[in-house]
mmCIF file of C-alpha atoms and ligand atoms in Angstrom:
data_model
loop_
_atom_site.group_PDB
_atom_site.id
_atom_site.type_symbol
_atom_site.label_atom_id
_atom_site.label_comp_id
_atom_site.label_asym_id
_atom_site.label_seq_id
_atom_site.Cartn_x
_atom_site.Cartn_y
_atom_site.Cartn_z
ATOM 1 C CA MET A 6 -195.152 -152.504 21.683
ATOM 2 C CA SER A 7 -194.230 -149.552 23.857
ATOM 3 C CA ILE A 8 -195.987 -148.761 27.121
ATOM 4 C CA VAL A 9 -196.990 -145.256 28.194
ATOM 5 C CA ILE A 10 -197.391 -144.624 31.927
ATOM 6 C CA LEU A 11 -198.765 -141.522 33.636
ATOM 7 C CA GLY A 12 -197.144 -141.077 37.069
ATOM 8 C CA ILE A 13 -198.594 -138.967 39.903
ATOM 9 C CA GLU A 14 -196.672 -137.821 42.987
ATOM 10 C CA SER A 15 -198.313 -135.890 45.840
ATOM 11 C CA SER A 16 -196.757 -137.269 49.028
ATOM 12 C CA CYS A 17 -195.532 -134.011 50.550
ATOM 13 C CA ASP A 18 -195.471 -130.462 49.175
ATOM 14 C CA ASP A 19 -194.737 -130.972 45.464
ATOM 15 C CA THR A 20 -197.509 -131.821 43.016
ATOM 16 C CA SER A 21 -195.990 -133.705 40.104
ATOM 17 C CA ALA A 22 -197.106 -135.610 37.006
ATOM 18 C CA ALA A 23 -194.898 -137.348 34.456
ATOM 19 C CA ILE A 24 -195.219 -139.400 31.309
ATOM 20 C CA ILE A 25 -192.765 -142.137 30.373
ATOM 21 C CA ARG A 26 -192.714 -144.370 27.334
ATOM 22 C CA ASP A 27 -191.049 -147.603 28.462
ATOM 23 C CA GLU A 28 -188.057 -146.272 30.436
ATOM 24 C CA VAL A 29 -187.718 -143.004 28.525
ATOM 25 C CA ILE A 30 -188.980 -139.796 30.101
ATOM 26 C CA LEU A 31 -191.303 -137.709 27.929
ATOM 27 C CA SER A 32 -192.327 -135.101 30.511
ATOM 28 C CA ASN A 33 -191.939 -134.397 34.229
ATOM 29 C CA VAL A 34 -193.934 -131.444 35.566
ATOM 30 C CA ILE A 35 -193.445 -130.333 39.186
ATOM 31 C CA ALA A 36 -195.457 -127.585 40.907
ATOM 32 C CA ASN A 37 -193.658 -126.488 44.081
ATOM 33 C CA GLN A 38 -195.705 -124.983 46.888
ATOM 34 C CA SER A 39 -194.356 -121.632 48.054
ATOM 35 C CA VAL A 40 -197.211 -121.280 50.560
ATOM 36 C CA HIS A 41 -195.145 -123.024 53.305
ATOM 37 C CA SER A 42 -192.069 -120.796 53.280
ATOM 38 C CA GLU A 43 -193.354 -118.345 55.872
ATOM 39 C CA TYR A 44 -194.030 -121.189 58.354
ATOM 40 C CA GLY A 45 -190.534 -122.744 58.402
ATOM 41 C CA GLY A 46 -191.827 -126.174 57.340
ATOM 42 C CA VAL A 47 -194.607 -127.922 55.442
ATOM 43 C CA VAL A 48 -198.133 -127.263 56.807
ATOM 44 C CA PRO A 49 -200.097 -130.453 55.950
ATOM 45 C CA GLU A 50 -203.533 -128.871 55.501
ATOM 46 C CA LEU A 51 -202.163 -126.159 53.222
ATOM 47 C CA ALA A 52 -200.272 -128.817 51.243
ATOM 48 C CA SER A 53 -203.476 -130.848 50.617
ATOM 49 C CA ARG A 54 -205.400 -127.770 49.479
ATOM 50 C CA THR A 55 -202.633 -126.713 47.121
ATOM 51 C CA HIS A 56 -202.375 -130.234 45.648
ATOM 52 C CA GLN A 57 -206.099 -130.032 44.990
ATOM 53 C CA GLN A 58 -205.619 -126.806 43.018
ATOM 54 C CA ASN A 59 -202.502 -128.039 41.178
ATOM 55 C CA ILE A 60 -203.310 -131.599 40.206
ATOM 56 C CA ILE A 61 -205.445 -131.061 37.074
ATOM 57 C CA PRO A 62 -203.245 -128.344 35.498
ATOM 58 C CA VAL A 63 -200.083 -130.342 36.304
ATOM 59 C CA VAL A 64 -201.432 -133.533 34.704
ATOM 60 C CA SER A 65 -202.704 -131.606 31.642
ATOM 61 C CA LYS A 66 -199.290 -130.014 31.190
ATOM 62 C CA ALA A 67 -197.477 -133.353 31.577
ATOM 63 C CA ILE A 68 -199.631 -134.895 28.828
ATOM 64 C CA LYS A 69 -199.187 -131.848 26.575
ATOM 65 C CA ASP A 70 -195.399 -131.588 27.135
ATOM 66 C CA ALA A 71 -194.993 -135.299 26.399
ATOM 67 C CA GLY A 72 -196.620 -134.865 23.014
ATOM 68 C CA VAL A 73 -198.987 -137.770 23.638
ATOM 69 C CA LYS A 74 -202.765 -137.941 23.697
ATOM 70 C CA ILE A 75 -204.743 -138.979 26.742
ATOM 71 C CA GLU A 76 -205.835 -142.090 24.761
ATOM 72 C CA ASP A 77 -202.154 -143.161 24.514
ATOM 73 C CA VAL A 78 -201.819 -143.673 28.290
ATOM 74 C CA ASP A 79 -201.740 -147.414 29.133
ATOM 75 C CA ALA A 80 -201.808 -147.172 32.946
ATOM 76 C CA ILE A 81 -201.680 -144.681 35.806
ATOM 77 C CA ALA A 82 -199.210 -145.035 38.687
ATOM 78 C CA PHE A 83 -199.497 -143.017 41.908
ATOM 79 C CA THR A 84 -197.724 -142.650 45.258
ATOM 80 C CA ARG A 85 -199.632 -144.655 47.865
ATOM 81 C CA GLY A 86 -197.249 -143.711 50.699
ATOM 82 C CA PRO A 87 -195.370 -142.926 52.835
ATOM 83 C CA GLY A 88 -196.212 -139.249 53.124
ATOM 84 C CA LEU A 89 -198.754 -136.763 54.459
ATOM 85 C CA MET A 90 -202.209 -138.346 54.510
ATOM 86 C CA GLY A 91 -204.120 -135.377 53.076
ATOM 87 C CA SER A 92 -201.564 -134.913 50.304
ATOM 88 C CA LEU A 93 -201.549 -138.615 49.417
ATOM 89 C CA LEU A 94 -205.361 -138.628 49.294
ATOM 90 C CA VAL A 95 -205.377 -136.025 46.513
ATOM 91 C CA GLY A 96 -203.048 -138.042 44.246
ATOM 92 C CA THR A 97 -204.669 -141.370 45.099
ATOM 93 C CA SER A 98 -208.200 -140.095 44.450
ATOM 94 C CA PHE A 99 -207.157 -138.474 41.190
ATOM 95 C CA ALA A 100 -205.466 -141.680 40.016
ATOM 96 C CA LYS A 101 -208.501 -143.802 40.918
ATOM 97 C CA GLY A 102 -210.830 -141.431 39.102
ATOM 98 C CA PHE A 103 -208.599 -141.322 36.030
ATOM 99 C CA ALA A 104 -208.270 -145.124 35.926
ATOM 100 C CA LEU A 105 -212.017 -145.581 36.333
ATOM 101 C CA ALA A 106 -212.943 -142.980 33.719
ATOM 102 C CA ARG A 107 -210.525 -144.319 31.112
ATOM 103 C CA ASP A 108 -210.778 -147.994 32.090
ATOM 104 C CA LEU A 109 -207.045 -148.276 32.730
ATOM 105 C CA PRO A 110 -204.959 -150.332 35.160
ATOM 106 C CA LEU A 111 -204.123 -148.560 38.421
ATOM 107 C CA ILE A 112 -200.645 -149.069 39.927
ATOM 108 C CA GLU A 113 -199.691 -148.151 43.501
ATOM 109 C CA VAL A 114 -196.110 -147.107 44.147
ATOM 110 C CA ASN A 115 -194.065 -146.946 47.346
ATOM 111 C CA HIS A 116 -192.454 -143.509 47.325
ATOM 112 C CA LEU A 117 -189.166 -144.835 48.756
ATOM 113 C CA HIS A 118 -188.834 -147.604 46.147
ATOM 114 C CA ALA A 119 -189.459 -144.947 43.534
ATOM 115 C CA HIS A 120 -186.570 -142.798 44.816
ATOM 116 C CA VAL A 121 -184.267 -145.801 44.280
ATOM 117 C CA LEU A 122 -185.663 -146.508 40.806
ATOM 118 C CA ALA A 123 -185.053 -142.899 39.717
ATOM 119 C CA HIS A 124 -181.673 -144.262 38.564
ATOM 120 C CA PHE A 125 -183.375 -146.095 35.708
ATOM 121 C CA ILE A 126 -185.110 -143.082 34.145
ATOM 122 C CA LYS A 127 -183.649 -142.642 30.667
ATOM 123 C CA GLU A 128 -183.363 -139.283 28.915
ATOM 124 C CA SER A 129 -183.279 -141.078 25.558
ATOM 125 C CA ASP A 130 -183.201 -144.645 24.195
ATOM 126 C CA ASP A 131 -179.391 -144.758 24.119
ATOM 127 C CA ASP A 132 -178.952 -143.588 27.727
ATOM 128 C CA THR A 133 -177.084 -146.499 29.385
ATOM 129 C CA ASP A 134 -175.565 -144.932 32.501
ATOM 130 C CA GLN A 135 -177.457 -147.073 34.989
ATOM 131 C CA PRO A 136 -176.489 -149.373 37.848
ATOM 132 C CA THR A 137 -176.637 -153.144 37.419
ATOM 133 C CA PHE A 138 -177.896 -155.485 40.146
ATOM 134 C CA PRO A 139 -177.185 -155.835 42.976
ATOM 135 C CA PHE A 140 -176.273 -152.316 44.065
ATOM 136 C CA LEU A 141 -176.340 -150.354 47.308
ATOM 137 C CA CYS A 142 -178.464 -147.216 47.460
ATOM 138 C CA LEU A 143 -177.997 -144.523 50.085
ATOM 139 C CA LEU A 144 -181.396 -142.842 50.288
ATOM 140 C CA VAL A 145 -181.043 -139.536 52.100
ATOM 141 C CA SER A 146 -183.866 -137.010 52.225
ATOM 142 C CA GLY A 147 -185.751 -134.757 54.622
ATOM 143 C CA GLY A 148 -187.596 -137.781 56.009
ATOM 144 C CA ASN A 149 -185.310 -140.780 55.449
ATOM 145 C CA SER A 150 -181.755 -142.025 55.768
ATOM 146 C CA GLN A 151 -181.463 -145.602 54.617
ATOM 147 C CA ILE A 152 -178.965 -148.028 53.157
ATOM 148 C CA ILE A 153 -180.786 -150.318 50.756
ATOM 149 C CA VAL A 154 -179.601 -153.462 48.992
ATOM 150 C CA VAL A 155 -181.303 -153.383 45.587
ATOM 151 C CA GLU A 156 -181.638 -156.922 44.180
ATOM 152 C CA ASN A 157 -183.735 -156.008 41.146
ATOM 153 C CA HIS A 158 -186.289 -153.413 40.039
ATOM 154 C CA LEU A 159 -188.907 -154.620 42.489
ATOM 155 C CA GLU A 160 -186.988 -156.354 45.282
ATOM 156 C CA MET A 161 -185.007 -154.307 47.746
ATOM 157 C CA GLU A 162 -184.079 -154.618 51.414
ATOM 158 C CA ILE A 163 -183.297 -151.881 53.924
ATOM 159 C CA ILE A 164 -180.214 -152.987 55.876
ATOM 160 C CA GLY A 165 -179.748 -149.768 57.830
ATOM 161 C CA GLN A 166 -181.768 -146.668 58.672
ATOM 162 C CA THR A 167 -181.964 -143.731 61.021
ATOM 163 C CA ILE A 168 -183.254 -144.400 64.496
ATOM 164 C CA ASP A 169 -184.249 -140.736 64.953
ATOM 165 C CA ASP A 170 -183.718 -137.705 62.659
ATOM 166 C CA ALA A 171 -183.008 -138.083 58.945
ATOM 167 C CA ALA A 172 -179.855 -136.611 57.371
ATOM 168 C CA GLY A 173 -181.855 -133.813 55.694
ATOM 169 C CA GLU A 174 -183.529 -133.072 59.024
ATOM 170 C CA ALA A 175 -180.072 -132.797 60.648
ATOM 171 C CA PHE A 176 -179.070 -130.240 58.017
ATOM 172 C CA ASP A 177 -182.350 -128.330 58.345
ATOM 173 C CA LYS A 178 -182.498 -128.343 62.164
ATOM 174 C CA CYS A 179 -178.865 -127.274 62.597
ATOM 175 C CA ALA A 180 -179.459 -124.546 60.014
ATOM 176 C CA LYS A 181 -182.477 -123.382 62.004
ATOM 177 C CA ILE A 182 -180.354 -123.258 65.179
ATOM 178 C CA MET A 183 -177.984 -120.976 63.242
ATOM 179 C CA GLY A 184 -180.923 -118.755 62.251
ATOM 180 C CA LEU A 185 -180.938 -119.809 58.593
ATOM 181 C CA PRO A 186 -184.290 -120.123 56.751
ATOM 182 C CA TYR A 187 -185.966 -123.447 55.860
ATOM 183 C CA PRO A 188 -184.866 -125.669 54.178
ATOM 184 C CA GLY A 189 -181.368 -124.999 55.482
ATOM 185 C CA GLY A 190 -179.570 -127.946 53.808
ATOM 186 C CA PRO A 191 -178.746 -126.126 50.544
ATOM 187 C CA LEU A 192 -177.577 -123.043 52.514
ATOM 188 C CA ILE A 193 -175.233 -125.064 54.732
ATOM 189 C CA ASP A 194 -173.826 -126.584 51.527
ATOM 190 C CA LYS A 195 -173.348 -123.112 50.060
ATOM 191 C CA TYR A 196 -171.564 -121.592 53.098
ATOM 192 C CA ALA A 197 -169.540 -124.786 53.656
ATOM 193 C CA LYS A 198 -167.807 -124.234 50.314
ATOM 194 C CA GLU A 199 -166.133 -121.118 51.777
ATOM 195 C CA GLY A 200 -165.307 -122.613 55.199
ATOM 196 C CA ASP A 201 -162.733 -124.809 56.963
ATOM 197 C CA PRO A 202 -164.212 -128.281 57.625
ATOM 198 C CA LEU A 203 -161.565 -129.037 60.272
ATOM 199 C CA ARG A 204 -162.103 -125.902 62.364
ATOM 200 C CA PHE A 205 -164.709 -127.414 64.711
ATOM 201 C CA ASN A 206 -164.983 -130.990 65.845
ATOM 202 C CA PHE A 207 -168.441 -132.431 66.469
ATOM 203 C CA ASN A 208 -168.955 -135.893 67.969
ATOM 204 C CA LYS A 209 -170.150 -138.765 65.818
ATOM 205 C CA PRO A 210 -172.713 -141.198 67.286
ATOM 206 C CA ARG A 211 -171.974 -144.842 68.023
ATOM 207 C CA ILE A 212 -174.867 -146.814 66.635
ATOM 208 C CA LYS A 213 -175.010 -150.514 65.822
ATOM 209 C CA ASP A 214 -174.671 -152.149 62.400
ATOM 210 C CA TYR A 215 -175.694 -149.925 59.480
ATOM 211 C CA ASP A 216 -178.134 -147.715 61.393
ATOM 212 C CA TYR A 217 -177.849 -143.948 61.707
ATOM 213 C CA SER A 218 -178.615 -141.353 64.358
ATOM 214 C CA PHE A 219 -178.514 -137.589 63.931
ATOM 215 C CA SER A 220 -180.420 -136.176 66.895
ATOM 216 C CA GLY A 221 -177.350 -136.221 69.197
ATOM 217 C CA LEU A 222 -175.396 -134.110 66.715
ATOM 218 C CA LYS A 223 -178.213 -131.564 66.599
ATOM 219 C CA THR A 224 -178.332 -131.336 70.416
ATOM 220 C CA SER A 225 -174.566 -131.022 70.840
ATOM 221 C CA PHE A 226 -174.491 -128.378 68.084
ATOM 222 C CA LEU A 227 -177.178 -126.427 69.970
ATOM 223 C CA TYR A 228 -175.280 -126.561 73.297
ATOM 224 C CA PHE A 229 -171.979 -125.723 71.615
ATOM 225 C CA LEU A 230 -173.438 -122.606 69.986
ATOM 226 C CA ARG A 231 -175.231 -121.589 73.180
ATOM 227 C CA ASP A 232 -171.944 -121.704 75.144
ATOM 228 C CA GLU A 233 -170.007 -119.817 72.454
ATOM 229 C CA MET A 234 -172.725 -117.167 72.116
ATOM 230 C CA LYS A 235 -172.494 -116.458 75.857
ATOM 231 C CA LYS A 236 -168.857 -115.468 75.246
ATOM 232 C CA ASP A 237 -169.478 -113.694 71.931
ATOM 233 C CA PRO A 238 -173.035 -112.900 70.743
ATOM 234 C CA ASP A 239 -171.747 -112.566 67.164
ATOM 235 C CA PHE A 240 -170.111 -116.010 67.187
ATOM 236 C CA ILE A 241 -172.400 -117.517 64.532
ATOM 237 C CA GLU A 242 -172.151 -114.581 62.160
ATOM 238 C CA LYS A 243 -168.353 -114.441 62.463
ATOM 239 C CA ASN A 244 -167.870 -118.194 61.989
ATOM 240 C CA LYS A 245 -170.781 -119.112 59.699
ATOM 241 C CA ASN A 246 -168.701 -120.642 56.909
ATOM 242 C CA ASP A 247 -166.474 -122.717 59.212
ATOM 243 C CA LEU A 248 -169.476 -123.868 61.246
ATOM 244 C CA CYS A 249 -171.283 -125.005 58.087
ATOM 245 C CA ALA A 250 -168.178 -126.700 56.671
ATOM 246 C CA SER A 251 -167.441 -128.571 59.926
ATOM 247 C CA LEU A 252 -171.077 -129.570 60.388
ATOM 248 C CA GLN A 253 -171.390 -130.774 56.796
ATOM 249 C CA LYS A 254 -168.181 -132.797 57.117
ATOM 250 C CA THR A 255 -169.535 -134.487 60.259
ATOM 251 C CA ILE A 256 -172.862 -135.419 58.610
ATOM 252 C CA VAL A 257 -171.111 -136.686 55.497
ATOM 253 C CA ASP A 258 -168.611 -138.706 57.582
ATOM 254 C CA ILE A 259 -171.467 -140.302 59.545
ATOM 255 C CA LEU A 260 -173.226 -141.264 56.287
ATOM 256 C CA MET A 261 -170.026 -142.528 54.659
ATOM 257 C CA ASP A 262 -168.787 -144.645 57.608
ATOM 258 C CA LYS A 263 -171.859 -146.900 57.486
ATOM 259 C CA LEU A 264 -171.979 -146.988 53.704
ATOM 260 C CA ILE A 265 -168.335 -148.104 53.544
ATOM 261 C CA LYS A 266 -169.047 -150.766 56.176
ATOM 262 C CA ALA A 267 -172.094 -151.999 54.230
ATOM 263 C CA SER A 268 -170.090 -152.142 50.993
ATOM 264 C CA LYS A 269 -167.259 -154.087 52.666
ATOM 265 C CA ASP A 270 -169.608 -156.559 54.347
ATOM 266 C CA THR A 271 -171.803 -157.209 51.304
ATOM 267 C CA GLY A 272 -168.988 -156.979 48.723
ATOM 268 C CA ILE A 273 -171.188 -154.646 46.637
ATOM 269 C CA LYS A 274 -169.189 -151.880 44.981
ATOM 270 C CA GLN A 275 -171.860 -150.199 42.886
ATOM 271 C CA ILE A 276 -173.133 -147.321 44.988
ATOM 272 C CA ALA A 277 -176.112 -145.119 44.159
ATOM 273 C CA LEU A 278 -177.360 -141.972 45.879
ATOM 274 C CA ALA A 279 -181.017 -140.974 46.089
ATOM 275 C CA GLY A 280 -183.182 -138.345 47.821
ATOM 276 C CA GLY A 281 -182.876 -134.583 48.232
ATOM 277 C CA VAL A 282 -179.638 -134.656 50.263
ATOM 278 C CA SER A 283 -177.836 -136.260 47.301
ATOM 279 C CA ALA A 284 -177.601 -132.669 45.995
ATOM 280 C CA ASN A 285 -175.053 -132.016 48.776
ATOM 281 C CA SER A 286 -171.661 -131.283 47.244
ATOM 282 C CA GLY A 287 -169.700 -132.738 50.196
ATOM 283 C CA LEU A 288 -171.583 -136.036 50.022
ATOM 284 C CA ARG A 289 -171.278 -136.228 46.237
ATOM 285 C CA SER A 290 -167.504 -135.761 46.322
ATOM 286 C CA ALA A 291 -167.047 -138.187 49.235
ATOM 287 C CA ILE A 292 -168.905 -140.920 47.325
ATOM 288 C CA GLN A 293 -167.344 -140.199 43.947
ATOM 289 C CA ASP A 294 -163.812 -139.978 45.400
ATOM 290 C CA HIS A 295 -164.070 -143.263 47.288
ATOM 291 C CA LYS A 296 -161.642 -145.716 45.696
ATOM 292 C CA GLY A 297 -163.007 -148.896 44.160
ATOM 293 C CA TRP A 298 -166.634 -147.768 43.852
ATOM 294 C CA VAL A 299 -168.682 -147.230 40.725
ATOM 295 C CA THR A 300 -171.096 -144.469 41.680
ATOM 296 C CA PHE A 301 -174.456 -143.288 40.363
ATOM 297 C CA ILE A 302 -176.032 -139.942 41.186
ATOM 298 C CA PRO A 303 -179.299 -139.094 39.447
ATOM 299 C CA LYS A 304 -180.044 -135.755 37.846
ATOM 300 C CA PHE A 305 -181.084 -133.211 40.496
ATOM 301 C CA SER A 306 -184.687 -133.054 39.235
ATOM 302 C CA TYR A 307 -184.993 -136.811 39.882
ATOM 303 C CA THR A 308 -183.505 -136.688 43.403
ATOM 304 C CA THR A 309 -186.187 -134.459 44.911
ATOM 305 C CA ASP A 310 -189.831 -135.547 44.871
ATOM 306 C CA ASN A 311 -190.987 -136.051 41.270
ATOM 307 C CA ALA A 312 -193.483 -138.127 39.305
ATOM 308 C CA ALA A 313 -190.937 -139.459 36.786
ATOM 309 C CA MET A 314 -189.701 -141.893 39.452
ATOM 310 C CA ILE A 315 -193.302 -142.924 40.193
ATOM 311 C CA ALA A 316 -193.907 -143.535 36.478
ATOM 312 C CA ILE A 317 -190.775 -145.694 36.051
ATOM 313 C CA ASN A 318 -191.685 -147.753 39.111
ATOM 314 C CA GLY A 319 -195.177 -148.085 37.622
ATOM 315 C CA TYR A 320 -193.636 -149.297 34.362
ATOM 316 C CA TYR A 321 -191.778 -152.187 36.063
ATOM 317 C CA LYS A 322 -194.934 -153.145 37.956
ATOM 318 C CA PHE A 323 -196.921 -152.969 34.711
ATOM 319 C CA LEU A 324 -194.532 -155.490 33.132
ATOM 320 C CA LYS A 325 -195.264 -157.853 36.054
ATOM 321 C CA GLY A 326 -199.025 -157.233 35.865
ATOM 322 C CA ASP A 327 -198.910 -155.922 39.439
ATOM 323 C CA PHE A 328 -202.073 -153.793 39.501
ATOM 324 C CA THR A 329 -204.129 -152.252 42.305
ATOM 325 C CA GLY A 330 -207.892 -152.366 42.942
ATOM 326 C CA GLN A 331 -210.233 -149.385 43.220
ATOM 327 C CA ASP A 332 -210.500 -150.110 46.960
ATOM 328 C CA VAL A 333 -206.895 -148.977 47.552
ATOM 329 C CA VAL A 334 -206.315 -146.381 50.293
ATOM 330 C CA PRO A 335 -203.183 -144.311 50.920
ATOM 331 C CA PHE A 336 -200.873 -145.078 53.845
ATOM 332 C CA ALA A 337 -198.985 -142.338 55.689
ATOM 333 C CA ARG A 338 -196.469 -144.910 56.948
ATOM 334 C CA LEU A 339 -196.109 -147.486 54.226
ATOM 335 C CA ASN A 340 -193.741 -150.321 55.137
ATOM 336 C CA PHE A 341 -190.862 -150.754 52.759
HETATM 337 O O1 KG4 B 25 -186.076 -135.717 49.035
HETATM 338 P P1 KG4 B 25 -186.448 -134.346 49.447
HETATM 339 O O2 KG4 B 25 -186.636 -133.325 48.385
HETATM 340 O O3 KG4 B 25 -187.793 -134.358 50.227
HETATM 341 C C1 KG4 B 25 -188.051 -134.659 51.535
HETATM 342 O O4 KG4 B 25 -187.764 -135.773 52.015
HETATM 343 O O5 KG4 B 25 -188.641 -133.742 52.182
HETATM 344 O O6 KG4 B 25 -185.320 -133.823 50.455
HETATM 345 C C2 KG4 B 25 -185.334 -132.550 50.993
HETATM 346 C C3 KG4 B 25 -184.146 -132.461 51.955
HETATM 347 C C4 KG4 B 25 -184.219 -131.237 52.855
HETATM 348 O O7 KG4 B 25 -183.924 -131.651 54.171
HETATM 349 C C5 KG4 B 25 -183.107 -130.350 52.290
HETATM 350 O O8 KG4 B 25 -182.519 -129.506 53.259
HETATM 351 C C6 KG4 B 25 -182.122 -131.377 51.806
HETATM 352 O O9 KG4 B 25 -182.916 -132.383 51.221
HETATM 353 N N1 KG4 B 25 -181.182 -130.828 50.827
HETATM 354 C C7 KG4 B 25 -179.867 -130.664 51.067
HETATM 355 C C8 KG4 B 25 -179.312 -130.082 49.903
HETATM 356 N N2 KG4 B 25 -180.314 -129.918 48.991
HETATM 357 C C9 KG4 B 25 -181.455 -130.386 49.575
HETATM 358 N N3 KG4 B 25 -179.141 -130.968 52.150
HETATM 359 C C10 KG4 B 25 -177.830 -130.691 52.106
HETATM 360 N N4 KG4 B 25 -177.222 -130.139 51.040
HETATM 361 C C11 KG4 B 25 -177.911 -129.816 49.917
HETATM 362 N N5 KG4 B 25 -177.302 -129.279 48.859
#
């Protein structure tokens, strides 16, 4: 018997709903919120209000695109956290209402676990390009930078994480310092392709074990540019490509150093990438070119926030009978 799960994701600024049948994706609808672009970052109250407007049409479209009927849905999975409280409340309340109305099991999902499990979403029944256990996952997004040992679908352990800014934040904040619009990560990637990564040398932090730190890089980048601009006010414009290439190389090197150390120490050679920063071309090549690793990078639409990953996580919890009560509340800072 196959199992149909409706997944709901509303942790930040994307409203998403997806339908999977077992591990195969049937639909994944994402409504992005353009309302934040003029503010240079996500405005929580505006995000909640937009989720409220989007959630019903997004779920209706996901059910329609999947070619299933609402009666076919066996359970509803939703992001309980971490994320913005107001945004999480919209998805959580919708999921509770849907479960209650249709008398279905309710499944809470940790957004970060779901990012890791995005690797198991199948495009079709014969899609077999998936990691086997155990594997290491580098989860790099706007809010997280973590190295995770994944033991099985539901058991994972963070062995290293950022002690300050996340990798995506480092990209975005350095881009902002250069006067680039938010989110700056994709733009740095774009300009870096035309630049010399060895032109400028930025210091790498010395942090213990597998942990990361990116705030020092941001500060030294700021002071470096300030000093250069005193000499030449057009310094950034003239050197944009080389600055982006050198900055990107530094961030990628920082990420890779700890990942290589974790792989050596644990003996795990299957390496997966997850989160929005896995779109970065420098990071992708560094991981794929590393000798001796088998690497897994999910499709771009499954690296950024999406409900397909919530649905697949819900599927594995469904198999275990791991359901949630109607008294569940969202958590902005959900422990891993
Ligand atoms: O996972 P995600 O969509 O959501 C958040 O955690 O917010 O990640 C978004 C982050 C942003 O910081 C964005 O700048 C970064 O991923 N990002 C990139 C690239 N594409 C997205 N960073 C560097 N290079 C890229 N190509």
